[in-house]
Amino acid sequence: MDAENQVNRADLDQLTGSAIIEFGASWCGYCQEAQSIITAALIQYPNVKHLKIEDGKGQQLGRTYSVKLWPTLVFLKDGVEIIRLVRPSDAKIITAALNKIDFS
């Protein structure tokens, strides 16, 4: 996961445009497996911000989104959650969710 952990909930609530927050852990097998399908889906959506958040013990941001399993993808439009996917297994599912937040 990237070092995007300096982001807080207030920052995310104020985002403009389309964004995906990916909650997970670098050691998580499900997260590692999902990377190829997440990348494949995002290639088609260059305007969507992708924030990877290292989640786990002591990390409060995931709790503010009620994240229970990894990876969890939270799709935002102008800071508002539109849809979420937990442990996505197919790029088509991610693409369908992206279509709901990116209209370009």
mmCIF file of C-alpha atoms in Angstrom:
data_model
loop_
_atom_site.group_PDB
_atom_site.id
_atom_site.type_symbol
_atom_site.label_atom_id
_atom_site.label_comp_id
_atom_site.label_asym_id
_atom_site.label_seq_id
_atom_site.Cartn_x
_atom_site.Cartn_y
_atom_site.Cartn_z
ATOM 1 C CA MET A 1 0.000 0.000 0.000
ATOM 2 C CA ASP A 2 1.120 3.538 -0.671
ATOM 3 C CA ALA A 3 2.058 6.173 1.893
ATOM 4 C CA GLU A 4 -1.274 7.978 1.482
ATOM 5 C CA ASN A 5 -1.944 7.498 5.192
ATOM 6 C CA GLN A 6 -1.560 11.206 5.972
ATOM 7 C CA VAL A 7 -5.046 11.684 4.505
ATOM 8 C CA ASN A 8 -7.854 12.094 7.028
ATOM 9 C CA ARG A 9 -11.619 11.776 6.729
ATOM 10 C CA ALA A 10 -12.145 15.532 6.477
ATOM 11 C CA ASP A 11 -9.768 15.644 3.488
ATOM 12 C CA LEU A 12 -11.697 12.870 1.747
ATOM 13 C CA ASP A 13 -15.077 14.433 2.484
ATOM 14 C CA GLN A 14 -13.867 17.578 0.673
ATOM 15 C CA LEU A 15 -12.586 15.815 -2.449
ATOM 16 C CA THR A 16 -13.989 17.014 -5.732
ATOM 17 C CA GLY A 17 -14.571 14.742 -8.679
ATOM 18 C CA SER A 18 -14.348 10.959 -8.724
ATOM 19 C CA ALA A 19 -12.139 8.907 -6.426
ATOM 20 C CA ILE A 20 -11.586 5.391 -5.143
ATOM 21 C CA ILE A 21 -10.219 4.744 -1.687
ATOM 22 C CA GLU A 22 -8.628 1.306 -1.507
ATOM 23 C CA PHE A 23 -8.309 0.042 2.056
ATOM 24 C CA GLY A 24 -6.020 -2.926 2.576
ATOM 25 C CA ALA A 25 -2.683 -4.127 3.897
ATOM 26 C CA SER A 26 0.537 -4.895 2.047
ATOM 27 C CA TRP A 27 0.726 -8.371 3.610
ATOM 28 C CA CYS A 28 -2.935 -9.241 2.828
ATOM 29 C CA GLY A 29 -3.258 -12.076 0.302
ATOM 30 C CA TYR A 30 -6.693 -10.911 -0.871
ATOM 31 C CA CYS A 31 -5.289 -7.418 -1.453
ATOM 32 C CA GLN A 32 -2.348 -8.772 -3.429
ATOM 33 C CA GLU A 33 -4.627 -10.916 -5.598
ATOM 34 C CA ALA A 34 -6.959 -8.002 -6.317
ATOM 35 C CA GLN A 35 -4.235 -5.637 -7.548
ATOM 36 C CA SER A 36 -4.282 -6.864 -11.140
ATOM 37 C CA ILE A 37 -8.056 -6.469 -11.533
ATOM 38 C CA ILE A 38 -8.084 -3.082 -9.805
ATOM 39 C CA THR A 39 -5.296 -1.874 -12.108
ATOM 40 C CA ALA A 40 -7.040 -3.292 -15.186
ATOM 41 C CA ALA A 41 -10.274 -1.487 -14.348
ATOM 42 C CA LEU A 42 -8.614 1.833 -13.466
ATOM 43 C CA ILE A 43 -6.663 2.042 -16.738
ATOM 44 C CA GLN A 44 -9.893 3.031 -18.465
ATOM 45 C CA TYR A 45 -10.557 5.846 -15.965
ATOM 46 C CA PRO A 46 -7.556 8.205 -15.833
ATOM 47 C CA ASN A 47 -9.657 10.981 -14.251
ATOM 48 C CA VAL A 48 -10.479 8.926 -11.159
ATOM 49 C CA LYS A 49 -8.199 9.534 -8.173
ATOM 50 C CA HIS A 50 -6.959 6.285 -6.597
ATOM 51 C CA LEU A 51 -5.897 6.455 -2.957
ATOM 52 C CA LYS A 52 -4.390 3.338 -1.403
ATOM 53 C CA ILE A 53 -4.695 3.367 2.365
ATOM 54 C CA GLU A 54 -2.713 0.981 4.560
ATOM 55 C CA ASP A 55 -5.311 -0.179 7.063
ATOM 56 C CA GLY A 56 -4.964 -2.169 10.253
ATOM 57 C CA LYS A 57 -4.540 -1.885 13.988
ATOM 58 C CA GLY A 58 -4.291 1.726 15.091
ATOM 59 C CA GLN A 59 -5.416 3.098 11.716
ATOM 60 C CA GLN A 60 -8.541 5.180 12.304
ATOM 61 C CA LEU A 61 -9.457 6.145 8.733
ATOM 62 C CA GLY A 62 -10.709 2.650 7.882
ATOM 63 C CA ARG A 63 -12.866 2.673 11.000
ATOM 64 C CA THR A 64 -14.540 5.921 9.922
ATOM 65 C CA TYR A 65 -15.654 4.046 6.778
ATOM 66 C CA SER A 66 -16.638 0.910 8.753
ATOM 67 C CA VAL A 67 -14.115 -1.229 6.860
ATOM 68 C CA LYS A 68 -14.261 -4.822 8.073
ATOM 69 C CA LEU A 69 -12.511 -6.837 5.316
ATOM 70 C CA TRP A 70 -9.731 -6.113 2.848
ATOM 71 C CA PRO A 71 -9.543 -5.000 0.215
ATOM 72 C CA THR A 72 -12.463 -2.630 0.469
ATOM 73 C CA LEU A 73 -12.931 -0.149 -2.354
ATOM 74 C CA VAL A 74 -14.960 2.952 -1.509
ATOM 75 C CA PHE A 75 -16.091 4.904 -4.573
ATOM 76 C CA LEU A 76 -16.598 8.621 -3.979
ATOM 77 C CA LYS A 77 -18.152 11.378 -6.045
ATOM 78 C CA ASP A 78 -17.375 14.847 -4.663
ATOM 79 C CA GLY A 79 -16.488 13.342 -1.285
ATOM 80 C CA VAL A 80 -19.711 11.333 -0.942
ATOM 81 C CA GLU A 81 -19.675 7.536 -0.917
ATOM 82 C CA ILE A 82 -21.657 6.225 -3.877
ATOM 83 C CA ILE A 83 -20.829 2.524 -3.762
ATOM 84 C CA ARG A 84 -18.383 0.135 -2.111
ATOM 85 C CA LEU A 85 -16.954 -3.212 -3.073
ATOM 86 C CA VAL A 86 -15.516 -5.678 -0.593
ATOM 87 C CA ARG A 87 -13.008 -8.207 -1.919
ATOM 88 C CA PRO A 88 -13.833 -7.645 -5.591
ATOM 89 C CA SER A 89 -13.013 -10.653 -7.752
ATOM 90 C CA ASP A 90 -13.647 -9.352 -11.274
ATOM 91 C CA ALA A 91 -12.571 -6.219 -13.144
ATOM 92 C CA LYS A 92 -16.078 -5.953 -14.649
ATOM 93 C CA ILE A 93 -17.564 -5.392 -11.194
ATOM 94 C CA ILE A 94 -15.067 -2.611 -10.545
ATOM 95 C CA THR A 95 -15.725 -1.093 -13.976
ATOM 96 C CA ALA A 96 -19.481 -1.053 -13.298
ATOM 97 C CA ALA A 97 -18.857 0.805 -10.037
ATOM 98 C CA LEU A 98 -16.497 3.236 -11.784
ATOM 99 C CA ASN A 99 -19.238 4.009 -14.311
ATOM 100 C CA LYS A 100 -21.396 5.225 -11.426
ATOM 101 C CA ILE A 101 -18.847 7.840 -10.328
ATOM 102 C CA ASP A 102 -17.081 8.849 -13.568
ATOM 103 C CA PHE A 103 -19.241 10.301 -16.304
ATOM 104 C CA SER A 104 -16.460 11.507 -18.631
#
